[in-house]
Amino acid sequence: MATHETSPIEYLFIAQLAGLKQFINLLSYVPHLRRLSIDHLHGYDHKKIQVFPKVFNKSTHVSLRLEYITLDEFEPIIRHFFHHLQVLRISTGDDLAYLNANRWQQIILSHMIHLHIFDFQHSYNFTVYHNQTFFSSLIKQFTSSFWIEREWYFANQYPSGDGLNCGIFYSIQSCRRTDYILSSQHDQIDDKNHTTNDFPLVRHVHIQNQSAIDNCSIYFSNADELTISDNEYIPCDSITTILNRIVFLEKLQKIIINCKHFSFDTVVKILCSTPNCSKLILHSLLLNEIDGVSLKDNSLFQVISNKNKMKDLTVKSMCTFEEVKLFVKLCPRVQHLSIKVSQDDFISTIKCLLSKHNNDIRDLLTLRIQTTGNIWFARILMLFKSLRLSSKIMGDHDYFLWW
């Protein structure tokens, strides 16, 4: 995008945008923009931006769902571009800094003095050091006079079952709650104003166990994101029938599976009923019993391979070389792939995925590959150079490649 050119656009909706640099270039390109909505803004690049273009931005309404973007990365954008903002709707996750009420207060008083609607939602995970008590103390800071005077009120929802380790903190005055956790018992909601089980604006449904599915009487017709976290066994044959009572499967665009007893066959069945799913994240999966040959010859597998719209695939379980090829065969139009392989399969996997003769994955744009054990670092760099790849070392044994 040429930053010296400008557009008269005033209203803009974008489904997905990758990288903060692209986001800044976009804001420079549309100086007359008043309303902006980005459904998924990814922070893939993570490069600290030193220089911001001098642009008089007129934006008054901004709605963003941030992924892999910290508040340290997002705050400079607020300082440079959001001076006239009146409405900010923002969905975040992971970074604890977003739950710092005092920091938000300073940001708003210093850089968004015209703001009158702050619609905020943050998803978080419990850890050994950050338990429910820890998060409750953070969230309590949002009850100071600064927030009360502006009539900005918040609620906190967390699951009540053992071993369930996440929560959602969200605004309640705007009635725009977009995430909903289904757990075995009644949801624990720190908000006495909720008098209905109907949340028609819910976009993300998080199912945390089988009993939550059995007892659910709500139908989330507008949900486009589904997370399944269950340590119990969910029958493969009836999985789509069960889920279809809760969400409209054909509308789902993002699916996250975090189940110890979830088989690859079950994933295939779900994908068969979710033709518009473009992003799949598999945290844990039963891969040891995959019969690659029989699956590839399976008619259902072939139908999904030919028709699915998967663009972004993440597999966090350790995969063999053959299993990687199976995933690629299942999702041949994937553009962003993140996998974890053994030390022995590392080199062969990269060569296979990036081969010009590999017709199964011709649209691939980025590859994040993690491995175990020690691989001679110089050998890896030589391989990347020979394949003309740009690369970034994310951490020990963690590589991000693009071309």
Coordinates of C-alpha atoms in Angstrom, one line a residue:
M1 CA 0.0 0.0 0.0
A2 CA 1.5 3.3 -1.1
T3 CA 1.6 5.6 1.9
H4 CA 2.0 8.9 -0.2
E5 CA -1.5 8.3 -1.7
T6 CA -4.7 8.9 0.2
S7 CA -8.3 7.8 -0.1
P8 CA -11.5 9.7 0.7
I9 CA -13.1 6.7 2.4
E10 CA -14.9 7.5 5.6
Y11 CA -16.4 4.1 6.6
L12 CA -14.4 0.9 6.4
F13 CA -14.9 -2.7 7.6
I14 CA -12.0 -5.3 7.2
A15 CA -12.4 -9.0 8.1
Q16 CA -8.7 -9.6 8.7
L17 CA -5.5 -7.7 8.7
A18 CA -2.0 -9.0 9.5
G19 CA 0.6 -6.8 11.2
L20 CA 0.7 -3.5 13.0
K21 CA 2.8 -2.0 10.2
Q22 CA 0.0 -2.7 7.7
F23 CA -2.5 -1.2 10.2
I24 CA -0.5 2.0 10.4
N25 CA -0.1 2.2 6.7
L26 CA -3.9 1.8 6.4
L27 CA -4.5 4.7 8.8
S28 CA -2.1 6.9 6.8
Y29 CA -3.9 6.0 3.6
V30 CA -7.4 7.0 4.8
P31 CA -7.0 10.3 6.7
H32 CA -10.7 11.1 6.3
L33 CA -11.8 7.8 8.0
R34 CA -14.5 8.2 10.6
R35 CA -15.6 4.7 11.4
L36 CA -13.3 1.6 11.3
S37 CA -14.0 -2.0 12.2
I38 CA -11.4 -4.8 11.9
D39 CA -12.7 -8.3 12.9
H40 CA -9.2 -9.8 13.3
L41 CA -6.1 -7.7 13.6
H42 CA -3.1 -10.0 14.0
G43 CA 0.3 -9.0 15.4
Y44 CA 2.4 -11.4 13.4
D45 CA 5.3 -9.1 12.8
H46 CA 6.0 -7.9 16.4
K47 CA 8.5 -5.4 15.1
K48 CA 8.7 -2.3 17.3
I49 CA 7.5 0.7 15.2
Q50 CA 9.9 3.6 15.7
V51 CA 8.5 6.2 13.3
F52 CA 4.8 7.1 12.9
P53 CA 3.5 9.1 9.9
K54 CA 2.2 12.5 10.6
V55 CA -1.5 12.1 9.7
F56 CA -4.5 14.2 10.9
N57 CA -6.9 11.3 11.7
K58 CA -10.6 12.0 12.1
S59 CA -11.7 8.6 13.3
T60 CA -14.5 8.8 15.9
H61 CA -15.6 5.1 16.0
V62 CA -13.1 2.2 16.1
S63 CA -13.9 -1.5 16.7
L64 CA -11.0 -4.0 16.9
R65 CA -10.5 -7.6 17.8
L66 CA -6.8 -7.9 18.6
E67 CA -4.8 -11.1 18.4
Y68 CA -1.2 -11.4 19.6
I69 CA -0.9 -7.7 20.1
T70 CA 0.3 -6.4 23.5
L71 CA -0.8 -3.2 25.1
D72 CA 2.8 -1.9 24.8
E73 CA 2.4 -2.4 21.0
F74 CA -1.1 -0.9 20.9
E75 CA -0.7 2.1 23.1
P76 CA 1.5 4.1 20.6
I77 CA -1.2 3.7 18.0
I78 CA -3.7 5.2 20.4
R79 CA -1.4 8.1 21.1
H80 CA -0.8 8.9 17.4
F81 CA -4.2 8.2 15.8
F82 CA -7.1 8.1 18.3
H83 CA -7.2 11.8 19.5
H84 CA -10.8 12.3 18.2
L85 CA -12.1 8.9 19.2
Q86 CA -15.6 8.9 20.8
V87 CA -16.3 5.1 20.7
L88 CA -13.8 2.4 21.2
R89 CA -14.8 -1.3 21.1
I90 CA -11.9 -3.6 21.7
S91 CA -11.5 -7.3 22.3
T92 CA -8.1 -8.6 23.6
G93 CA -6.5 -11.6 25.2
D94 CA -3.5 -13.0 27.0
D95 CA -1.5 -9.8 27.8
L96 CA -2.1 -8.9 31.5
A97 CA -1.4 -5.2 30.9
Y98 CA -4.9 -4.9 29.3
L99 CA -6.3 -5.5 32.8
N100 CA -4.4 -2.5 34.3
A101 CA -7.2 -0.1 35.1
N102 CA -4.9 2.7 36.1
R103 CA -3.0 2.5 32.8
W104 CA -6.2 2.6 30.8
Q105 CA -7.3 5.6 32.9
Q106 CA -4.1 7.5 32.0
I107 CA -4.4 6.5 28.3
I108 CA -8.0 7.8 28.1
L109 CA -7.3 11.0 30.0
S110 CA -4.2 11.8 28.0
H111 CA -5.0 10.6 24.5
M112 CA -8.8 9.9 24.1
I113 CA -10.4 12.8 26.0
H114 CA -13.5 12.7 23.8
L115 CA -14.2 9.0 24.5
H116 CA -17.7 8.4 25.8
I117 CA -18.2 4.6 25.0
F118 CA -15.5 2.2 26.1
D119 CA -16.7 -1.3 25.1
F120 CA -13.9 -3.6 26.4
Q121 CA -13.6 -7.4 26.5
H122 CA -10.5 -9.4 27.7
S123 CA -10.1 -13.2 27.8
Y124 CA -7.5 -14.5 30.2
N125 CA -6.1 -17.8 31.5
F126 CA -5.4 -18.9 35.1
T127 CA -1.9 -20.1 35.9
V128 CA 0.0 -21.2 39.0
Y129 CA 1.0 -17.6 39.7
H130 CA -2.1 -15.9 38.3
N131 CA -5.1 -17.5 39.9
Q132 CA -8.7 -16.4 40.3
T133 CA -7.8 -14.3 43.3
F134 CA -5.1 -12.5 41.4
F135 CA -7.4 -11.6 38.5
S136 CA -10.2 -10.5 40.9
S137 CA -7.8 -8.0 42.5
L138 CA -6.9 -6.6 39.0
I139 CA -10.5 -6.4 37.9
K140 CA -11.6 -4.6 41.2
Q141 CA -9.6 -1.6 40.0
F142 CA -12.2 -1.0 37.4
T143 CA -14.7 0.1 40.1
S144 CA -13.0 3.4 41.0
S145 CA -14.7 6.7 40.6
F146 CA -13.1 7.3 37.2
W147 CA -15.2 4.4 35.8
I148 CA -18.3 5.0 37.8
E149 CA -18.6 8.6 36.9
R150 CA -18.5 7.7 33.2
E151 CA -21.0 4.9 33.8
W152 CA -18.6 2.3 32.5
Y153 CA -19.4 -0.9 34.3
F154 CA -17.9 -4.4 33.9
A155 CA -18.6 -8.0 34.7
N156 CA -16.4 -11.0 35.1
Q157 CA -17.3 -14.5 34.1
Y158 CA -15.3 -17.6 34.9
P159 CA -16.1 -21.4 34.9
S160 CA -16.9 -23.2 38.1
G161 CA -15.7 -26.6 37.2
D162 CA -12.4 -28.1 38.3
G163 CA -9.5 -27.9 35.9
L164 CA -11.1 -25.1 33.8
N165 CA -8.7 -22.3 33.7
C166 CA -10.0 -19.3 31.8
G167 CA -12.2 -16.3 32.3
I168 CA -13.7 -13.3 30.5
F169 CA -13.8 -9.7 31.7
Y170 CA -16.2 -7.5 29.7
S171 CA -18.3 -4.3 29.6
I172 CA -22.0 -4.7 30.5
Q173 CA -23.5 -1.3 29.9
S174 CA -23.3 -1.6 26.1
C175 CA -25.0 -5.1 26.0
R176 CA -22.4 -6.2 23.5
R177 CA -21.0 -9.2 25.2
T178 CA -19.4 -11.3 22.5
D179 CA -18.0 -14.3 24.4
Y180 CA -19.9 -17.0 26.4
I181 CA -18.5 -19.8 28.4
L182 CA -20.6 -23.0 28.8
S183 CA -19.5 -25.0 31.8
S184 CA -21.0 -27.9 33.9
Q185 CA -22.6 -25.7 36.5
H186 CA -24.4 -22.3 36.1
D187 CA -21.9 -19.7 34.9
Q188 CA -20.3 -17.6 37.6
I189 CA -21.2 -14.0 36.5
D190 CA -20.3 -11.1 38.7
D191 CA -23.3 -9.1 37.5
K192 CA -26.7 -9.0 39.0
N193 CA -28.2 -7.1 36.0
H194 CA -28.2 -10.2 33.8
T195 CA -31.8 -11.5 33.8
T196 CA -31.8 -13.5 30.6
N197 CA -30.0 -16.4 29.0
D198 CA -30.4 -14.9 25.6
F199 CA -27.2 -13.3 24.2
P200 CA -27.9 -12.7 20.5
L201 CA -24.6 -10.8 20.0
V202 CA -22.4 -13.6 21.2
R203 CA -19.7 -14.3 18.6
H204 CA -17.5 -16.8 20.5
V205 CA -19.0 -19.8 22.3
H206 CA -16.6 -21.7 24.6
I207 CA -17.8 -25.2 25.6
Q208 CA -15.9 -26.7 28.5
N209 CA -17.4 -30.1 29.1
Q210 CA -19.9 -32.7 28.0
S211 CA -22.5 -31.9 30.7
A212 CA -22.5 -28.2 29.6
I213 CA -23.5 -29.4 26.1
D214 CA -26.2 -31.7 27.5
N215 CA -27.7 -28.9 29.7
C216 CA -27.5 -26.0 27.2
S217 CA -30.8 -24.5 26.3
I218 CA -29.4 -21.5 24.4
Y219 CA -28.9 -21.3 20.6
F220 CA -26.1 -18.9 19.6
S221 CA -27.3 -18.2 16.1
N222 CA -24.7 -15.5 15.4
A223 CA -21.6 -17.2 16.7
D224 CA -18.8 -17.5 14.3
E225 CA -16.1 -18.8 16.7
L226 CA -16.2 -22.1 18.7
T227 CA -13.9 -23.4 21.4
I228 CA -14.2 -26.9 22.8
S229 CA -12.2 -27.7 25.9
D230 CA -13.1 -31.0 27.4
N231 CA -11.3 -33.8 29.3
E232 CA -14.2 -36.1 28.8
Y233 CA -14.9 -38.3 25.7
I234 CA -17.3 -36.8 23.2
P235 CA -18.8 -39.3 20.8
C236 CA -17.4 -38.8 17.3
D237 CA -20.6 -40.1 15.5
S238 CA -22.9 -37.6 17.1
I239 CA -20.6 -34.6 17.5
T240 CA -22.1 -32.5 14.7
T241 CA -25.7 -33.2 15.8
I242 CA -24.8 -32.2 19.4
L243 CA -23.0 -29.0 18.3
N244 CA -25.7 -28.0 15.9
R245 CA -28.1 -27.6 18.8
I246 CA -25.9 -24.8 20.2
V247 CA -24.4 -23.0 17.2
F248 CA -25.1 -22.6 13.5
L249 CA -22.2 -24.7 12.2
E250 CA -22.2 -23.3 8.7
K251 CA -21.6 -19.8 10.1
L252 CA -18.4 -20.8 12.1
Q253 CA -15.2 -19.2 10.8
K254 CA -12.9 -20.1 13.6
I255 CA -12.7 -23.4 15.7
I256 CA -10.4 -24.1 18.6
I257 CA -10.1 -27.7 19.9
N258 CA -8.4 -28.3 23.3
C259 CA -9.5 -31.9 24.2
K260 CA -7.3 -34.8 25.3
H261 CA -9.7 -37.4 23.8
F262 CA -10.5 -35.6 20.5
S263 CA -9.6 -37.8 17.6
F264 CA -8.6 -36.7 14.1
D265 CA -11.7 -38.4 12.8
T266 CA -13.8 -36.1 14.9
V267 CA -12.1 -33.1 13.5
V268 CA -12.8 -34.3 10.0
K269 CA -16.5 -34.7 10.9
I270 CA -16.7 -31.2 12.3
L271 CA -15.0 -29.7 9.3
C272 CA -17.5 -31.5 7.1
S273 CA -20.3 -29.4 8.7
T274 CA -18.4 -26.1 8.9
P275 CA -17.6 -25.3 5.2
N276 CA -16.9 -21.6 6.0
C277 CA -14.3 -22.3 8.7
S278 CA -11.1 -20.4 7.8
K279 CA -9.1 -20.8 11.0
L280 CA -8.5 -24.0 13.0
I281 CA -6.4 -24.3 16.2
L282 CA -5.7 -27.8 17.7
H283 CA -4.2 -27.6 21.1
S284 CA -4.2 -31.3 21.9
L285 CA -5.4 -34.2 19.7
L286 CA -5.2 -37.9 19.5
L287 CA -2.8 -38.4 16.6
N288 CA -1.2 -41.7 17.4
E289 CA -3.9 -43.8 15.7
I290 CA -4.1 -42.0 12.4
D291 CA -4.2 -44.2 9.4
G292 CA -3.0 -41.8 6.7
V293 CA -3.5 -44.1 3.8
S294 CA -7.1 -45.1 4.6
L295 CA -8.0 -41.5 5.5
K296 CA -6.8 -40.1 2.2
D297 CA -8.9 -42.7 0.4
N298 CA -11.9 -41.9 2.6
S299 CA -14.7 -40.1 0.5
L300 CA -15.5 -37.7 3.4
F301 CA -11.9 -36.7 3.6
Q302 CA -11.7 -36.1 -0.1
V303 CA -14.9 -33.9 0.0
I304 CA -13.5 -31.8 2.8
S305 CA -10.1 -31.4 1.1
N306 CA -11.7 -30.2 -2.1
K307 CA -14.2 -27.8 -0.6
N308 CA -12.9 -26.4 2.8
K309 CA -11.8 -22.8 3.0
M310 CA -9.1 -23.2 5.7
K311 CA -6.6 -20.4 5.5
D312 CA -5.0 -20.5 9.0
L313 CA -4.1 -23.9 10.7
T314 CA -2.3 -24.3 14.0
V315 CA -1.4 -27.8 15.4
K316 CA 0.2 -27.6 18.9
S317 CA 0.5 -31.3 19.4
M318 CA 3.7 -32.9 18.3
C319 CA 3.3 -34.2 14.7
T320 CA 5.2 -36.7 12.7
F321 CA 6.3 -35.9 9.2
E322 CA 3.5 -38.1 7.8
E323 CA 0.9 -36.4 10.0
V324 CA 2.0 -33.0 8.8
K325 CA 1.5 -34.2 5.2
L326 CA -2.0 -35.4 6.2
F327 CA -3.0 -32.0 7.6
V328 CA -1.7 -30.3 4.4
K329 CA -3.7 -32.8 2.3
L330 CA -6.8 -32.0 4.3
C331 CA -6.3 -28.2 4.1
P332 CA -4.6 -27.6 0.7
R333 CA -5.5 -23.9 0.6
V334 CA -3.9 -23.0 3.9
Q335 CA -1.9 -19.7 3.9
H336 CA -0.6 -19.6 7.5
L337 CA 0.6 -22.9 9.0
S338 CA 1.9 -23.4 12.6
I339 CA 3.2 -26.9 13.6
K340 CA 5.4 -28.7 16.0
V341 CA 7.7 -31.5 14.8
S342 CA 10.5 -33.6 16.2
Q343 CA 14.2 -32.8 15.6
D344 CA 14.5 -35.7 13.2
D345 CA 11.6 -34.5 11.0
F346 CA 12.5 -30.7 11.1
I347 CA 14.5 -30.4 7.9
S348 CA 12.5 -32.8 5.9
T349 CA 9.2 -31.1 6.9
I350 CA 10.5 -27.7 5.8
K351 CA 11.8 -29.0 2.5
C352 CA 8.5 -30.8 1.8
L353 CA 6.2 -27.8 2.7
L354 CA 8.3 -25.3 0.7
S355 CA 9.0 -27.5 -2.3
K356 CA 7.9 -26.0 -5.6
H357 CA 6.6 -29.4 -6.6
N358 CA 4.3 -29.7 -3.6
N359 CA 0.9 -29.0 -5.2
D360 CA -0.9 -29.8 -1.9
I361 CA 0.0 -26.4 -0.4
R362 CA 0.6 -23.9 -3.1
D363 CA -1.0 -21.0 -1.3
L364 CA 1.2 -21.1 1.8
L365 CA 2.5 -17.6 2.8
T366 CA 3.9 -18.1 6.3
L367 CA 5.2 -21.1 8.3
R368 CA 5.8 -21.2 12.0
I369 CA 7.6 -24.4 13.0
Q370 CA 8.6 -25.5 16.5
T371 CA 10.9 -28.4 17.3
T372 CA 12.5 -30.3 20.2
G373 CA 16.1 -31.0 20.8
N374 CA 19.2 -29.2 19.5
I375 CA 19.6 -28.6 15.8
W376 CA 22.8 -27.0 14.5
F377 CA 21.8 -23.4 14.2
A378 CA 24.1 -22.6 11.3
R379 CA 22.6 -25.5 9.3
I380 CA 19.1 -24.1 9.8
L381 CA 20.2 -20.6 8.6
M382 CA 21.9 -22.2 5.5
L383 CA 18.7 -24.0 4.7
F384 CA 16.6 -20.8 5.0
K385 CA 19.1 -19.0 2.8
S386 CA 19.1 -21.7 0.2
L387 CA 15.3 -21.6 0.0
R388 CA 15.3 -17.7 -0.1
L389 CA 13.2 -17.4 3.1
S390 CA 12.8 -14.5 5.4
S391 CA 12.9 -15.8 9.0
K392 CA 12.5 -14.7 12.6
I393 CA 13.6 -16.6 15.7
M394 CA 10.6 -16.6 18.1
G395 CA 12.4 -18.4 20.9
D396 CA 14.3 -21.6 21.5
H397 CA 13.5 -24.1 18.7
D398 CA 10.8 -21.8 17.4
Y399 CA 11.0 -20.3 13.9
F400 CA 8.7 -18.1 11.8
L401 CA 9.2 -18.1 8.1
W402 CA 7.7 -16.1 5.3
W403 CA 8.3 -15.3 1.6

